[in-house]
Amino acid sequence: MDSVAAPARRLLVIHNPVAGRRRRGLMGRVVDALRLGGAEVAVVETTGPRDAERLATLAATGALTDGRIPDAVVAAGGDGTINEVVNGLLSAPTSHPPALGLIPLGTANVLAAELDLPCGVADLARTLAGAAPLTIHAGRANGRLFTMMAGVGLDAHVVEGVDPAVKRRLGKGAYVLESLAQIARWPSPRFRVVTEDAAGRRDEHEAASCIVAKGHFYGGRFVCAPQARLDEGGFQVCLFQEGGRLAALGYGAALVTGRLARWQDKRGNGPSGLGYRVVPAVRVHIEGPVGDPVQGDGDTIARLPVDMETAAPFRVLAPPLRSVSRLSSGAEPVPGR
Ligand SMILES: Nc1ncnc2c1ncn2[C@@H]1O[C@H](COP(=O)(O)OP(=O)(O)OP(=O)(O)O)[C@@H](O)[C@H]1O
């Protein structure tokens, strides 16, 4: 068993037992390593959707640990569980919530990839036990927080349509199948996207799909917005301008082969003729078919119309963030992180 020499930190782990069937055992090994290293660790399990959020709110005030507020609340699950824990922590009645820790057990683990969290048991435990917290910013969509990205259009329909049972069996393959099914019947609605930059300048755009990025990775380790950084407020708004099924397939192919981020130029047109632009913004308003889903971190978090803004910063236990110049803009499909 791995052991960790670290200062004693008090951690409360919120574990989603439904997530991470593929990474069974990882959480127990990390918890064992933490305890061997001297950390005080309590574990609570979620019982259903939104329970991680409720538990995180309680944890932030010490209600789950005899009144002693933990140094960090650790989300053990996929990006959906992490999203719930962040929502719970930041809605707790305290101005200084515990830091967020991660034990990534999900299908894509996009936030863990963005933070460059180590995969091995000992390194992960060492990060949770000893890393100095990083301050990062979440986004807010109609009141609901997201940490990595929010999207409308095709990707939001894929997220809403994917069958959890198929996802458990096929992992990321379930998203590929659902994307093809959605594209086959895609009605190509148009979205009106209003962006406001840090200087208060407003711009109006039309798009077939839109991803509002906080982090530069998407769907694992694919890159939509190379300039996006978690430790800065504001968003990179990715506009997929061309409608229709062929364009949707083209965008998907460009994303997974690492060419999408290179498509943006001054006119916003890729070599294929498909329009793709990335626009910085601090506020975003999106209209389209009323009630259309808005996905955030891989779950439906809101419905159109939607208003997005940067939320209060929070702390996360992770290694120092890489600089933008070292962030890749190529395809790096690394499944199972
Ligand atoms: N005990 C539980 N029983 C059933 N569902 C749960 C339980 N606890 C949490 N959930 C729900 O499980 C869903 C999936 O969780 P999560 O996204 O963390 O894992 P995943 O789907 O395996 O990973 P990923 O988001 O990376 O694909 C969330 O919507 C969450 O609300």
PDB file of N, CA and C in Angstrom, residues 53 79-88 90 100 110-111 136-152 155 210-218 228-230 232-238 281-286 294-302 306-314:
ATOM      1  N   GLU A  53     -24.372  17.783  -3.553  1.00  0.00           N
ATOM      2  CA  GLU A  53     -24.493  19.226  -3.326  1.00  0.00           C
ATOM      3  C   GLU A  53     -24.960  19.494  -1.888  1.00  0.00           C
ATOM      4  N   ASP A  79     -17.311  14.257 -13.311  1.00  0.00           N
ATOM      5  CA  ASP A  79     -17.455  15.707 -13.382  1.00  0.00           C
ATOM      6  C   ASP A  79     -18.815  16.163 -12.843  1.00  0.00           C
ATOM      7  N   GLY A  80     -19.839  15.309 -12.952  1.00  0.00           N
ATOM      8  CA  GLY A  80     -21.161  15.647 -12.416  1.00  0.00           C
ATOM      9  C   GLY A  80     -21.127  15.777 -10.902  1.00  0.00           C
ATOM     10  N   THR A  81     -20.427  14.862 -10.249  1.00  0.00           N
ATOM     11  CA  THR A  81     -20.307  14.915  -8.788  1.00  0.00           C
ATOM     12  C   THR A  81     -19.511  16.144  -8.378  1.00  0.00           C
ATOM     13  N   ILE A  82     -18.420  16.411  -9.094  1.00  0.00           N
ATOM     14  CA  ILE A  82     -17.598  17.590  -8.783  1.00  0.00           C
ATOM     15  C   ILE A  82     -18.449  18.854  -8.915  1.00  0.00           C
ATOM     16  N   ASN A  83     -19.232  18.907  -9.985  1.00  0.00           N
ATOM     17  CA  ASN A  83     -20.087  20.075 -10.207  1.00  0.00           C
ATOM     18  C   ASN A  83     -21.049  20.264  -9.026  1.00  0.00           C
ATOM     19  N   GLU A  84     -21.637  19.166  -8.570  1.00  0.00           N
ATOM     20  CA  GLU A  84     -22.563  19.277  -7.435  1.00  0.00           C
ATOM     21  C   GLU A  84     -21.832  19.743  -6.182  1.00  0.00           C
ATOM     22  N   VAL A  85     -20.627  19.225  -5.940  1.00  0.00           N
ATOM     23  CA  VAL A  85     -19.881  19.606  -4.737  1.00  0.00           C
ATOM     24  C   VAL A  85     -19.516  21.093  -4.794  1.00  0.00           C
ATOM     25  N   VAL A  86     -19.105  21.575  -5.961  1.00  0.00           N
ATOM     26  CA  VAL A  86     -18.777  23.004  -6.090  1.00  0.00           C
ATOM     27  C   VAL A  86     -20.024  23.847  -5.829  1.00  0.00           C
ATOM     28  N   ASN A  87     -21.148  23.451  -6.397  1.00  0.00           N
ATOM     29  CA  ASN A  87     -22.398  24.189  -6.145  1.00  0.00           C
ATOM     30  C   ASN A  87     -22.745  24.194  -4.657  1.00  0.00           C
ATOM     31  N   GLY A  88     -22.527  23.052  -4.006  1.00  0.00           N
ATOM     32  CA  GLY A  88     -22.835  22.965  -2.575  1.00  0.00           C
ATOM     33  C   GLY A  88     -21.895  23.813  -1.737  1.00  0.00           C
ATOM     34  N   LEU A  90     -20.127  26.438  -2.605  1.00  0.00           N
ATOM     35  CA  LEU A  90     -20.233  27.888  -2.813  1.00  0.00           C
ATOM     36  C   LEU A  90     -21.602  28.441  -2.443  1.00  0.00           C
ATOM     37  N   LEU A 100     -11.678  22.616  -2.462  1.00  0.00           N
ATOM     38  CA  LEU A 100     -12.184  21.428  -3.165  1.00  0.00           C
ATOM     39  C   LEU A 100     -11.008  20.493  -3.425  1.00  0.00           C
ATOM     40  N   VAL A 110     -12.776  15.840 -16.956  1.00  0.00           N
ATOM     41  CA  VAL A 110     -12.208  16.985 -17.673  1.00  0.00           C
ATOM     42  C   VAL A 110     -11.527  17.962 -16.711  1.00  0.00           C
ATOM     43  N   LEU A 111     -12.129  18.206 -15.545  1.00  0.00           N
ATOM     44  CA  LEU A 111     -11.508  19.158 -14.615  1.00  0.00           C
ATOM     45  C   LEU A 111     -10.169  18.611 -14.114  1.00  0.00           C
ATOM     46  N   ILE A 136      -9.331  29.267  -8.356  1.00  0.00           N
ATOM     47  CA  ILE A 136      -9.880  29.228  -9.712  1.00  0.00           C
ATOM     48  C   ILE A 136     -11.299  29.809  -9.703  1.00  0.00           C
ATOM     49  N   HIS A 137     -11.806  30.079 -10.895  1.00  0.00           N
ATOM     50  CA  HIS A 137     -13.126  30.715 -11.010  1.00  0.00           C
ATOM     51  C   HIS A 137     -14.107  29.763 -11.678  1.00  0.00           C
ATOM     52  N   ALA A 138     -15.304  29.690 -11.137  1.00  0.00           N
ATOM     53  CA  ALA A 138     -16.370  28.951 -11.820  1.00  0.00           C
ATOM     54  C   ALA A 138     -17.177  29.935 -12.653  1.00  0.00           C
ATOM     55  N   GLY A 139     -17.988  29.398 -13.546  1.00  0.00           N
ATOM     56  CA  GLY A 139     -18.968  30.216 -14.245  1.00  0.00           C
ATOM     57  C   GLY A 139     -20.338  29.951 -13.650  1.00  0.00           C
ATOM     58  N   ARG A 140     -21.276  30.834 -13.934  1.00  0.00           N
ATOM     59  CA  ARG A 140     -22.642  30.660 -13.429  1.00  0.00           C
ATOM     60  C   ARG A 140     -23.594  30.765 -14.608  1.00  0.00           C
ATOM     61  N   ALA A 141     -24.491  29.806 -14.740  1.00  0.00           N
ATOM     62  CA  ALA A 141     -25.484  29.828 -15.819  1.00  0.00           C
ATOM     63  C   ALA A 141     -26.861  29.769 -15.186  1.00  0.00           C
ATOM     64  N   ASN A 142     -27.615  30.859 -15.317  1.00  0.00           N
ATOM     65  CA  ASN A 142     -28.934  30.957 -14.658  1.00  0.00           C
ATOM     66  C   ASN A 142     -28.860  30.521 -13.197  1.00  0.00           C
ATOM     67  N   GLY A 143     -27.799  30.918 -12.529  1.00  0.00           N
ATOM     68  CA  GLY A 143     -27.681  30.649 -11.102  1.00  0.00           C
ATOM     69  C   GLY A 143     -26.915  29.391 -10.748  1.00  0.00           C
ATOM     70  N   ARG A 144     -26.716  28.497 -11.701  1.00  0.00           N
ATOM     71  CA  ARG A 144     -26.049  27.218 -11.438  1.00  0.00           C
ATOM     72  C   ARG A 144     -24.574  27.314 -11.841  1.00  0.00           C
ATOM     73  N   LEU A 145     -23.681  26.808 -10.993  1.00  0.00           N
ATOM     74  CA  LEU A 145     -22.245  26.932 -11.283  1.00  0.00           C
ATOM     75  C   LEU A 145     -21.755  25.838 -12.224  1.00  0.00           C
ATOM     76  N   PHE A 146     -20.762  26.169 -13.028  1.00  0.00           N
ATOM     77  CA  PHE A 146     -20.027  25.150 -13.798  1.00  0.00           C
ATOM     78  C   PHE A 146     -18.548  25.480 -13.706  1.00  0.00           C
ATOM     79  N   THR A 147     -17.720  24.448 -13.746  1.00  0.00           N
ATOM     80  CA  THR A 147     -16.286  24.681 -13.557  1.00  0.00           C
ATOM     81  C   THR A 147     -15.508  24.661 -14.864  1.00  0.00           C
ATOM     82  N   MET A 148     -15.932  23.858 -15.823  1.00  0.00           N
ATOM     83  CA  MET A 148     -15.132  23.678 -17.042  1.00  0.00           C
ATOM     84  C   MET A 148     -15.758  24.308 -18.276  1.00  0.00           C
ATOM     85  N   MET A 149     -17.024  24.002 -18.509  1.00  0.00           N
ATOM     86  CA  MET A 149     -17.669  24.546 -19.702  1.00  0.00           C
ATOM     87  C   MET A 149     -19.189  24.433 -19.573  1.00  0.00           C
ATOM     88  N   ALA A 150     -19.855  25.304 -20.344  1.00  0.00           N
ATOM     89  CA  ALA A 150     -21.304  25.176 -20.515  1.00  0.00           C
ATOM     90  C   ALA A 150     -21.563  25.241 -22.014  1.00  0.00           C
ATOM     91  N   GLY A 151     -22.541  24.497 -22.488  1.00  0.00           N
ATOM     92  CA  GLY A 151     -22.773  24.474 -23.926  1.00  0.00           C
ATOM     93  C   GLY A 151     -24.243  24.467 -24.273  1.00  0.00           C
ATOM     94  N   VAL A 152     -24.568  25.059 -25.439  1.00  0.00           N
ATOM     95  CA  VAL A 152     -25.923  24.955 -25.984  1.00  0.00           C
ATOM     96  C   VAL A 152     -25.821  24.439 -27.410  1.00  0.00           C
ATOM     97  N   ASP A 155     -24.034  19.795 -28.448  1.00  0.00           N
ATOM     98  CA  ASP A 155     -23.408  19.082 -27.323  1.00  0.00           C
ATOM     99  C   ASP A 155     -24.357  18.991 -26.131  1.00  0.00           C
ATOM    100  N   CYS A 210     -22.813  26.505 -29.415  1.00  0.00           N
ATOM    101  CA  CYS A 210     -21.911  27.418 -28.706  1.00  0.00           C
ATOM    102  C   CYS A 210     -21.409  26.728 -27.436  1.00  0.00           C
ATOM    103  N   ILE A 211     -20.111  26.806 -27.217  1.00  0.00           N
ATOM    104  CA  ILE A 211     -19.539  26.293 -25.963  1.00  0.00           C
ATOM    105  C   ILE A 211     -18.876  27.456 -25.246  1.00  0.00           C
ATOM    106  N   VAL A 212     -19.288  27.668 -24.013  1.00  0.00           N
ATOM    107  CA  VAL A 212     -18.715  28.748 -23.208  1.00  0.00           C
ATOM    108  C   VAL A 212     -17.683  28.092 -22.289  1.00  0.00           C
ATOM    109  N   ALA A 213     -16.409  28.353 -22.586  1.00  0.00           N
ATOM    110  CA  ALA A 213     -15.334  27.598 -21.940  1.00  0.00           C
ATOM    111  C   ALA A 213     -14.727  28.367 -20.771  1.00  0.00           C
ATOM    112  N   LYS A 214     -14.589  27.685 -19.625  1.00  0.00           N
ATOM    113  CA  LYS A 214     -13.771  28.180 -18.511  1.00  0.00           C
ATOM    114  C   LYS A 214     -12.385  27.548 -18.613  1.00  0.00           C
ATOM    115  N   GLY A 215     -12.345  26.289 -18.997  1.00  0.00           N
ATOM    116  CA  GLY A 215     -11.072  25.591 -19.162  1.00  0.00           C
ATOM    117  C   GLY A 215     -10.817  25.325 -20.640  1.00  0.00           C
ATOM    118  N   HIS A 216      -9.576  24.967 -20.987  1.00  0.00           N
ATOM    119  CA  HIS A 216      -9.275  24.802 -22.415  1.00  0.00           C
ATOM    120  C   HIS A 216      -9.568  23.401 -22.925  1.00  0.00           C
ATOM    121  N   PHE A 217      -9.698  22.414 -22.009  1.00  0.00           N
ATOM    122  CA  PHE A 217     -10.032  21.054 -22.450  1.00  0.00           C
ATOM    123  C   PHE A 217     -11.555  20.883 -22.575  1.00  0.00           C
ATOM    124  N   TYR A 218     -11.931  19.953 -23.440  1.00  0.00           N
ATOM    125  CA  TYR A 218     -13.348  19.659 -23.658  1.00  0.00           C
ATOM    126  C   TYR A 218     -13.488  18.153 -23.903  1.00  0.00           C
ATOM    127  N   ALA A 228      -8.284  29.579 -22.818  1.00  0.00           N
ATOM    128  CA  ALA A 228      -9.098  29.569 -21.590  1.00  0.00           C
ATOM    129  C   ALA A 228      -8.258  29.130 -20.392  1.00  0.00           C
ATOM    130  N   ARG A 229      -8.437  29.806 -19.281  1.00  0.00           N
ATOM    131  CA  ARG A 229      -7.685  29.482 -18.063  1.00  0.00           C
ATOM    132  C   ARG A 229      -8.613  29.515 -16.860  1.00  0.00           C
ATOM    133  N   LEU A 230      -8.493  28.477 -16.019  1.00  0.00           N
ATOM    134  CA  LEU A 230      -9.355  28.408 -14.843  1.00  0.00           C
ATOM    135  C   LEU A 230      -9.050  29.494 -13.820  1.00  0.00           C
ATOM    136  N   GLU A 232      -8.394  32.550 -14.260  1.00  0.00           N
ATOM    137  CA  GLU A 232      -8.802  33.898 -14.658  1.00  0.00           C
ATOM    138  C   GLU A 232     -10.323  33.955 -14.714  1.00  0.00           C
ATOM    139  N   GLY A 233     -10.875  35.118 -14.386  1.00  0.00           N
ATOM    140  CA  GLY A 233     -12.317  35.281 -14.541  1.00  0.00           C
ATOM    141  C   GLY A 233     -12.637  35.362 -16.028  1.00  0.00           C
ATOM    142  N   GLY A 234     -13.882  35.254 -16.375  1.00  0.00           N
ATOM    143  CA  GLY A 234     -14.261  35.399 -17.787  1.00  0.00           C
ATOM    144  C   GLY A 234     -14.224  34.087 -18.545  1.00  0.00           C
ATOM    145  N   PHE A 235     -14.710  34.156 -19.761  1.00  0.00           N
ATOM    146  CA  PHE A 235     -14.890  32.961 -20.585  1.00  0.00           C
ATOM    147  C   PHE A 235     -14.222  33.129 -21.941  1.00  0.00           C
ATOM    148  N   GLN A 236     -14.023  32.008 -22.619  1.00  0.00           N
ATOM    149  CA  GLN A 236     -13.747  32.004 -24.048  1.00  0.00           C
ATOM    150  C   GLN A 236     -14.999  31.389 -24.688  1.00  0.00           C
ATOM    151  N   VAL A 237     -15.670  32.171 -25.516  1.00  0.00           N
ATOM    152  CA  VAL A 237     -16.949  31.724 -26.086  1.00  0.00           C
ATOM    153  C   VAL A 237     -16.687  31.144 -27.481  1.00  0.00           C
ATOM    154  N   CYS A 238     -16.911  29.840 -27.626  1.00  0.00           N
ATOM    155  CA  CYS A 238     -16.617  29.144 -28.887  1.00  0.00           C
ATOM    156  C   CYS A 238     -17.894  29.112 -29.730  1.00  0.00           C
ATOM    157  N   ALA A 281     -15.144  36.897 -23.235  1.00  0.00           N
ATOM    158  CA  ALA A 281     -16.301  37.605 -22.670  1.00  0.00           C
ATOM    159  C   ALA A 281     -16.318  37.441 -21.159  1.00  0.00           C
ATOM    160  N   VAL A 282     -16.934  38.387 -20.482  1.00  0.00           N
ATOM    161  CA  VAL A 282     -17.154  38.227 -19.036  1.00  0.00           C
ATOM    162  C   VAL A 282     -18.625  37.926 -18.739  1.00  0.00           C
ATOM    163  N   ARG A 283     -19.476  38.233 -19.707  1.00  0.00           N
ATOM    164  CA  ARG A 283     -20.903  37.924 -19.574  1.00  0.00           C
ATOM    165  C   ARG A 283     -21.411  37.419 -20.921  1.00  0.00           C
ATOM    166  N   VAL A 284     -22.339  36.459 -20.864  1.00  0.00           N
ATOM    167  CA  VAL A 284     -22.869  35.873 -22.097  1.00  0.00           C
ATOM    168  C   VAL A 284     -24.376  35.690 -21.935  1.00  0.00           C
ATOM    169  N   HIS A 285     -25.111  36.053 -22.970  1.00  0.00           N
ATOM    170  CA  HIS A 285     -26.558  35.803 -22.974  1.00  0.00           C
ATOM    171  C   HIS A 285     -26.852  34.982 -24.228  1.00  0.00           C
ATOM    172  N   ILE A 286     -27.572  33.886 -24.086  1.00  0.00           N
ATOM    173  CA  ILE A 286     -27.858  33.043 -25.260  1.00  0.00           C
ATOM    174  C   ILE A 286     -29.368  32.803 -25.351  1.00  0.00           C
ATOM    175  N   VAL A 294     -29.129  23.452 -21.555  1.00  0.00           N
ATOM    176  CA  VAL A 294     -27.783  24.026 -21.424  1.00  0.00           C
ATOM    177  C   VAL A 294     -26.995  23.021 -20.602  1.00  0.00           C
ATOM    178  N   GLN A 295     -25.920  22.480 -21.176  1.00  0.00           N
ATOM    179  CA  GLN A 295     -25.131  21.529 -20.380  1.00  0.00           C
ATOM    180  C   GLN A 295     -24.006  22.260 -19.669  1.00  0.00           C
ATOM    181  N   GLY A 296     -23.711  21.809 -18.445  1.00  0.00           N
ATOM    182  CA  GLY A 296     -22.577  22.356 -17.708  1.00  0.00           C
ATOM    183  C   GLY A 296     -21.816  21.204 -17.098  1.00  0.00           C
ATOM    184  N   ASP A 297     -20.534  21.088 -17.419  1.00  0.00           N
ATOM    185  CA  ASP A 297     -19.691  20.007 -16.896  1.00  0.00           C
ATOM    186  C   ASP A 297     -20.289  18.623 -17.164  1.00  0.00           C
ATOM    187  N   GLY A 298     -21.042  18.496 -18.264  1.00  0.00           N
ATOM    188  CA  GLY A 298     -21.532  17.174 -18.652  1.00  0.00           C
ATOM    189  C   GLY A 298     -22.893  16.796 -18.124  1.00  0.00           C
ATOM    190  N   ASP A 299     -23.607  17.744 -17.512  1.00  0.00           N
ATOM    191  CA  ASP A 299     -24.993  17.492 -17.092  1.00  0.00           C
ATOM    192  C   ASP A 299     -25.840  18.683 -17.497  1.00  0.00           C
ATOM    193  N   THR A 300     -27.151  18.476 -17.666  1.00  0.00           N
ATOM    194  CA  THR A 300     -28.023  19.613 -17.973  1.00  0.00           C
ATOM    195  C   THR A 300     -28.150  20.464 -16.716  1.00  0.00           C
ATOM    196  N   ILE A 301     -27.752  21.746 -16.831  1.00  0.00           N
ATOM    197  CA  ILE A 301     -27.790  22.607 -15.633  1.00  0.00           C
ATOM    198  C   ILE A 301     -28.753  23.776 -15.780  1.00  0.00           C
ATOM    199  N   ALA A 302     -29.245  24.030 -16.996  1.00  0.00           N
ATOM    200  CA  ALA A 302     -30.154  25.163 -17.181  1.00  0.00           C
ATOM    201  C   ALA A 302     -30.891  24.959 -18.502  1.00  0.00           C
ATOM    202  N   VAL A 306     -30.473  31.726 -21.479  1.00  0.00           N
ATOM    203  CA  VAL A 306     -29.540  31.599 -20.359  1.00  0.00           C
ATOM    204  C   VAL A 306     -28.630  32.825 -20.274  1.00  0.00           C
ATOM    205  N   ASP A 307     -28.328  33.216 -19.043  1.00  0.00           N
ATOM    206  CA  ASP A 307     -27.353  34.281 -18.787  1.00  0.00           C
ATOM    207  C   ASP A 307     -26.184  33.684 -18.021  1.00  0.00           C
ATOM    208  N   MET A 308     -24.979  33.994 -18.477  1.00  0.00           N
ATOM    209  CA  MET A 308     -23.789  33.449 -17.801  1.00  0.00           C
ATOM    210  C   MET A 308     -22.876  34.583 -17.360  1.00  0.00           C
ATOM    211  N   GLU A 309     -22.243  34.350 -16.212  1.00  0.00           N
ATOM    212  CA  GLU A 309     -21.277  35.326 -15.683  1.00  0.00           C
ATOM    213  C   GLU A 309     -20.259  34.547 -14.860  1.00  0.00           C
ATOM    214  N   THR A 310     -19.159  35.204 -14.530  1.00  0.00           N
ATOM    215  CA  THR A 310     -18.157  34.553 -13.683  1.00  0.00           C
ATOM    216  C   THR A 310     -18.642  34.578 -12.243  1.00  0.00           C
ATOM    217  N   ALA A 311     -18.427  33.476 -11.531  1.00  0.00           N
ATOM    218  CA  ALA A 311     -18.860  33.391 -10.133  1.00  0.00           C
ATOM    219  C   ALA A 311     -17.673  33.697  -9.220  1.00  0.00           C
ATOM    220  N   ALA A 312     -17.939  33.669  -7.916  1.00  0.00           N
ATOM    221  CA  ALA A 312     -16.878  33.924  -6.941  1.00  0.00           C
ATOM    222  C   ALA A 312     -15.774  32.881  -7.095  1.00  0.00           C
ATOM    223  N   PRO A 313     -14.515  33.260  -6.861  1.00  0.00           N
ATOM    224  CA  PRO A 313     -13.440  32.279  -6.946  1.00  0.00           C
ATOM    225  C   PRO A 313     -13.512  31.271  -5.800  1.00  0.00           C
ATOM    226  N   PHE A 314     -12.921  30.115  -6.014  1.00  0.00           N
ATOM    227  CA  PHE A 314     -12.827  29.140  -4.926  1.00  0.00           C
ATOM    228  C   PHE A 314     -11.478  28.432  -5.017  1.00  0.00           C
TER     229      PHE A 314
END
